[in-house]
Amino acid sequence: MTEPLHVHFEDLAVGEVVSLGACMVEEAAMEVFVERFSPGWDVSYGAPDAMVYALWSRLFADKVSGWAQSKVLAVDGLRYLRNPPSGELMRGRMTIMGKDPVGDEKGIVIAQHDLLDEAGRLTFSCLTRALLARR
């Protein structure tokens, strides 16, 4: 893969695994999130599903911020397997599952996204379809 600030459709290969980075489930952030978006959720159960999604979304957005991606067309197949406790370090990865050129200027990239906990257990996964510019 080329430098992340200039990733185009052709730069991604089917089967390639891209690290999305890592983030911590911070106790203070979880308390504020629960208060504002999941009232009634007991933080002793770990981060609510909506916060897990937000953590993944932030990792993904940060990773592709400089890519030649015009938009995410879909986020499908969301699976929530665990509610990570505060203090848990979450690591994100994206696996390129397929590519489909759309004319000479654009292409669709289909990817599997996973959030793993410190023990390597799957916490969250989803599929995305994104539109990227072609070179």
PDB file of C-alpha atoms in Angstrom:
ATOM      1  CA  MET A   1       0.000   0.000   0.000  1.00  0.00           C
ATOM      2  CA  THR A   2       1.215   3.517  -0.693  1.00  0.00           C
ATOM      3  CA  GLU A   3       1.499   6.382   1.770  1.00  0.00           C
ATOM      4  CA  PRO A   4      -1.800   6.724   3.693  1.00  0.00           C
ATOM      5  CA  LEU A   5      -2.316  10.346   2.653  1.00  0.00           C
ATOM      6  CA  HIS A   6      -2.794   9.370  -0.964  1.00  0.00           C
ATOM      7  CA  VAL A   7      -4.557   6.015  -1.003  1.00  0.00           C
ATOM      8  CA  HIS A   8      -6.660   5.487  -4.107  1.00  0.00           C
ATOM      9  CA  PHE A   9      -8.727   2.548  -5.345  1.00  0.00           C
ATOM     10  CA  GLU A  10      -5.737   0.888  -7.048  1.00  0.00           C
ATOM     11  CA  ASP A  11      -3.572   1.085  -3.911  1.00  0.00           C
ATOM     12  CA  LEU A  12      -5.683  -1.408  -1.963  1.00  0.00           C
ATOM     13  CA  ALA A  13      -5.432  -5.131  -2.670  1.00  0.00           C
ATOM     14  CA  VAL A  14      -8.060  -7.777  -1.969  1.00  0.00           C
ATOM     15  CA  GLY A  15      -6.977  -9.668   1.145  1.00  0.00           C
ATOM     16  CA  GLU A  16      -4.905  -6.775   2.467  1.00  0.00           C
ATOM     17  CA  VAL A  17      -5.268  -6.054   6.179  1.00  0.00           C
ATOM     18  CA  VAL A  18      -5.003  -2.393   7.199  1.00  0.00           C
ATOM     19  CA  SER A  19      -4.494  -1.408  10.832  1.00  0.00           C
ATOM     20  CA  LEU A  20      -6.989   1.196  12.018  1.00  0.00           C
ATOM     21  CA  GLY A  21      -4.977   1.911  15.147  1.00  0.00           C
ATOM     22  CA  ALA A  22      -6.018   1.597  18.777  1.00  0.00           C
ATOM     23  CA  CYS A  23      -8.116   3.419  21.330  1.00  0.00           C
ATOM     24  CA  MET A  24      -8.814   3.084  25.021  1.00  0.00           C
ATOM     25  CA  VAL A  25     -12.270   2.718  26.527  1.00  0.00           C
ATOM     26  CA  GLU A  26     -11.839   5.568  28.977  1.00  0.00           C
ATOM     27  CA  GLU A  27     -13.927   5.500  32.155  1.00  0.00           C
ATOM     28  CA  ALA A  28     -14.725   9.227  32.133  1.00  0.00           C
ATOM     29  CA  ALA A  29     -15.687   9.151  28.454  1.00  0.00           C
ATOM     30  CA  MET A  30     -17.914   6.126  29.029  1.00  0.00           C
ATOM     31  CA  GLU A  31     -19.709   7.835  31.920  1.00  0.00           C
ATOM     32  CA  VAL A  32     -20.385  10.941  29.823  1.00  0.00           C
ATOM     33  CA  PHE A  33     -21.463   8.850  26.819  1.00  0.00           C
ATOM     34  CA  VAL A  34     -23.878   6.803  28.949  1.00  0.00           C
ATOM     35  CA  GLU A  35     -25.306   9.905  30.584  1.00  0.00           C
ATOM     36  CA  ARG A  36     -25.964  11.599  27.228  1.00  0.00           C
ATOM     37  CA  PHE A  37     -26.758   8.737  24.863  1.00  0.00           C
ATOM     38  CA  SER A  38     -27.593   5.588  26.853  1.00  0.00           C
ATOM     39  CA  PRO A  39     -29.370   6.717  30.030  1.00  0.00           C
ATOM     40  CA  GLY A  40     -30.075   3.801  32.309  1.00  0.00           C
ATOM     41  CA  TRP A  41     -27.139   1.726  31.040  1.00  0.00           C
ATOM     42  CA  ASP A  42     -25.117   0.235  33.895  1.00  0.00           C
ATOM     43  CA  VAL A  43     -21.417   0.990  33.211  1.00  0.00           C
ATOM     44  CA  SER A  44     -20.471  -2.140  35.137  1.00  0.00           C
ATOM     45  CA  TYR A  45     -21.599  -4.033  32.002  1.00  0.00           C
ATOM     46  CA  GLY A  46     -18.895  -2.245  29.985  1.00  0.00           C
ATOM     47  CA  ALA A  47     -19.261   0.181  27.099  1.00  0.00           C
ATOM     48  CA  PRO A  48     -22.715   0.192  25.499  1.00  0.00           C
ATOM     49  CA  ASP A  49     -22.994  -0.950  21.872  1.00  0.00           C
ATOM     50  CA  ALA A  50     -23.459   2.611  20.620  1.00  0.00           C
ATOM     51  CA  MET A  51     -20.161   3.648  22.209  1.00  0.00           C
ATOM     52  CA  VAL A  52     -18.372   0.640  20.715  1.00  0.00           C
ATOM     53  CA  TYR A  53     -19.684   1.741  17.314  1.00  0.00           C
ATOM     54  CA  ALA A  54     -18.518   5.312  17.988  1.00  0.00           C
ATOM     55  CA  LEU A  55     -15.025   4.097  18.907  1.00  0.00           C
ATOM     56  CA  TRP A  56     -14.778   2.062  15.693  1.00  0.00           C
ATOM     57  CA  SER A  57     -16.192   4.934  13.645  1.00  0.00           C
ATOM     58  CA  ARG A  58     -13.571   7.325  15.025  1.00  0.00           C
ATOM     59  CA  LEU A  59     -10.697   4.902  14.289  1.00  0.00           C
ATOM     60  CA  PHE A  60     -11.991   4.366  10.748  1.00  0.00           C
ATOM     61  CA  ALA A  61     -12.540   8.084  10.102  1.00  0.00           C
ATOM     62  CA  ASP A  62      -9.076   8.951  11.385  1.00  0.00           C
ATOM     63  CA  LYS A  63      -7.443   6.275   9.209  1.00  0.00           C
ATOM     64  CA  VAL A  64      -9.138   7.280   5.960  1.00  0.00           C
ATOM     65  CA  SER A  65      -9.146  11.037   6.516  1.00  0.00           C
ATOM     66  CA  GLY A  66      -6.455  11.557   3.883  1.00  0.00           C
ATOM     67  CA  TRP A  67      -7.565   8.845   1.500  1.00  0.00           C
ATOM     68  CA  ALA A  68      -9.155   9.618  -1.862  1.00  0.00           C
ATOM     69  CA  GLN A  69     -12.474   8.376  -0.465  1.00  0.00           C
ATOM     70  CA  SER A  70     -15.509  10.399  -1.388  1.00  0.00           C
ATOM     71  CA  LYS A  71     -18.043   8.617   0.821  1.00  0.00           C
ATOM     72  CA  VAL A  72     -18.986   5.485   2.695  1.00  0.00           C
ATOM     73  CA  LEU A  73     -21.971   4.041   0.876  1.00  0.00           C
ATOM     74  CA  ALA A  74     -22.988   1.482   3.495  1.00  0.00           C
ATOM     75  CA  VAL A  75     -22.196   0.018   6.888  1.00  0.00           C
ATOM     76  CA  ASP A  76     -23.797  -3.438   7.109  1.00  0.00           C
ATOM     77  CA  GLY A  77     -23.725  -6.611   9.140  1.00  0.00           C
ATOM     78  CA  LEU A  78     -22.983  -4.977  12.481  1.00  0.00           C
ATOM     79  CA  ARG A  79     -22.127  -7.549  15.155  1.00  0.00           C
ATOM     80  CA  TYR A  80     -21.599  -6.707  18.796  1.00  0.00           C
ATOM     81  CA  LEU A  81     -19.930  -9.579  20.634  1.00  0.00           C
ATOM     82  CA  ARG A  82     -18.710  -7.975  23.877  1.00  0.00           C
ATOM     83  CA  ASN A  83     -19.099  -4.779  25.858  1.00  0.00           C
ATOM     84  CA  PRO A  84     -15.506  -3.861  26.738  1.00  0.00           C
ATOM     85  CA  PRO A  85     -14.885  -2.576  30.268  1.00  0.00           C
ATOM     86  CA  SER A  86     -13.329   0.797  30.974  1.00  0.00           C
ATOM     87  CA  GLY A  87      -9.564   0.681  30.647  1.00  0.00           C
ATOM     88  CA  GLU A  88      -9.685  -1.854  27.782  1.00  0.00           C
ATOM     89  CA  LEU A  89      -7.435  -1.121  24.800  1.00  0.00           C
ATOM     90  CA  MET A  90      -9.265  -1.758  21.532  1.00  0.00           C
ATOM     91  CA  ARG A  91      -7.429  -2.369  18.238  1.00  0.00           C
ATOM     92  CA  GLY A  92      -9.068  -1.919  14.862  1.00  0.00           C
ATOM     93  CA  ARG A  93      -8.333  -3.608  11.569  1.00  0.00           C
ATOM     94  CA  MET A  94      -9.854  -3.510   8.114  1.00  0.00           C
ATOM     95  CA  THR A  95      -9.604  -6.388   5.644  1.00  0.00           C
ATOM     96  CA  ILE A  96     -10.217  -5.620   1.974  1.00  0.00           C
ATOM     97  CA  MET A  97     -12.768  -8.200   0.815  1.00  0.00           C
ATOM     98  CA  GLY A  98     -13.506  -6.994  -2.695  1.00  0.00           C
ATOM     99  CA  LYS A  99     -13.166  -4.204  -5.214  1.00  0.00           C
ATOM    100  CA  ASP A 100     -15.387  -3.104  -8.073  1.00  0.00           C
ATOM    101  CA  PRO A 101     -14.326  -0.402 -10.537  1.00  0.00           C
ATOM    102  CA  VAL A 102     -17.131   2.011 -11.444  1.00  0.00           C
ATOM    103  CA  GLY A 103     -16.127   3.751 -14.639  1.00  0.00           C
ATOM    104  CA  ASP A 104     -12.737   5.372 -15.114  1.00  0.00           C
ATOM    105  CA  GLU A 105     -12.829   7.700 -12.118  1.00  0.00           C
ATOM    106  CA  LYS A 106     -14.227   5.712  -9.166  1.00  0.00           C
ATOM    107  CA  GLY A 107     -14.306   2.305  -7.563  1.00  0.00           C
ATOM    108  CA  ILE A 108     -16.119   0.614  -4.687  1.00  0.00           C
ATOM    109  CA  VAL A 109     -14.072  -1.071  -1.968  1.00  0.00           C
ATOM    110  CA  ILE A 110     -15.799  -3.659   0.226  1.00  0.00           C
ATOM    111  CA  ALA A 111     -14.127  -4.183   3.597  1.00  0.00           C
ATOM    112  CA  GLN A 112     -14.586  -6.192   6.796  1.00  0.00           C
ATOM    113  CA  HIS A 113     -13.860  -4.180   9.953  1.00  0.00           C
ATOM    114  CA  ASP A 114     -13.027  -5.691  13.337  1.00  0.00           C
ATOM    115  CA  LEU A 115     -12.422  -4.297  16.812  1.00  0.00           C
ATOM    116  CA  LEU A 116     -10.373  -6.622  18.989  1.00  0.00           C
ATOM    117  CA  ASP A 117      -9.769  -6.412  22.731  1.00  0.00           C
ATOM    118  CA  GLU A 118      -6.386  -6.796  24.434  1.00  0.00           C
ATOM    119  CA  ALA A 119      -6.719 -10.588  24.417  1.00  0.00           C
ATOM    120  CA  GLY A 120      -7.380 -10.557  20.657  1.00  0.00           C
ATOM    121  CA  ARG A 121     -11.069 -11.417  21.059  1.00  0.00           C
ATOM    122  CA  LEU A 122     -13.530  -9.981  18.576  1.00  0.00           C
ATOM    123  CA  THR A 123     -15.646  -7.260  20.173  1.00  0.00           C
ATOM    124  CA  PHE A 124     -17.308  -5.669  17.127  1.00  0.00           C
ATOM    125  CA  SER A 125     -17.382  -6.231  13.377  1.00  0.00           C
ATOM    126  CA  CYS A 126     -19.097  -4.773  10.338  1.00  0.00           C
ATOM    127  CA  LEU A 127     -18.868  -4.554   6.560  1.00  0.00           C
ATOM    128  CA  THR A 128     -18.449  -1.317   4.629  1.00  0.00           C
ATOM    129  CA  ARG A 129     -18.726  -0.265   1.024  1.00  0.00           C
ATOM    130  CA  ALA A 130     -16.837   2.912   0.213  1.00  0.00           C
ATOM    131  CA  LEU A 131     -16.342   4.929  -2.934  1.00  0.00           C
ATOM    132  CA  LEU A 132     -12.716   5.789  -3.740  1.00  0.00           C
ATOM    133  CA  ALA A 133     -11.212   7.790  -6.579  1.00  0.00           C
ATOM    134  CA  ARG A 134      -9.157   5.966  -9.186  1.00  0.00           C
ATOM    135  CA  ARG A 135      -5.810   7.249 -10.418  1.00  0.00           C
TER     136      ARG A 135
END
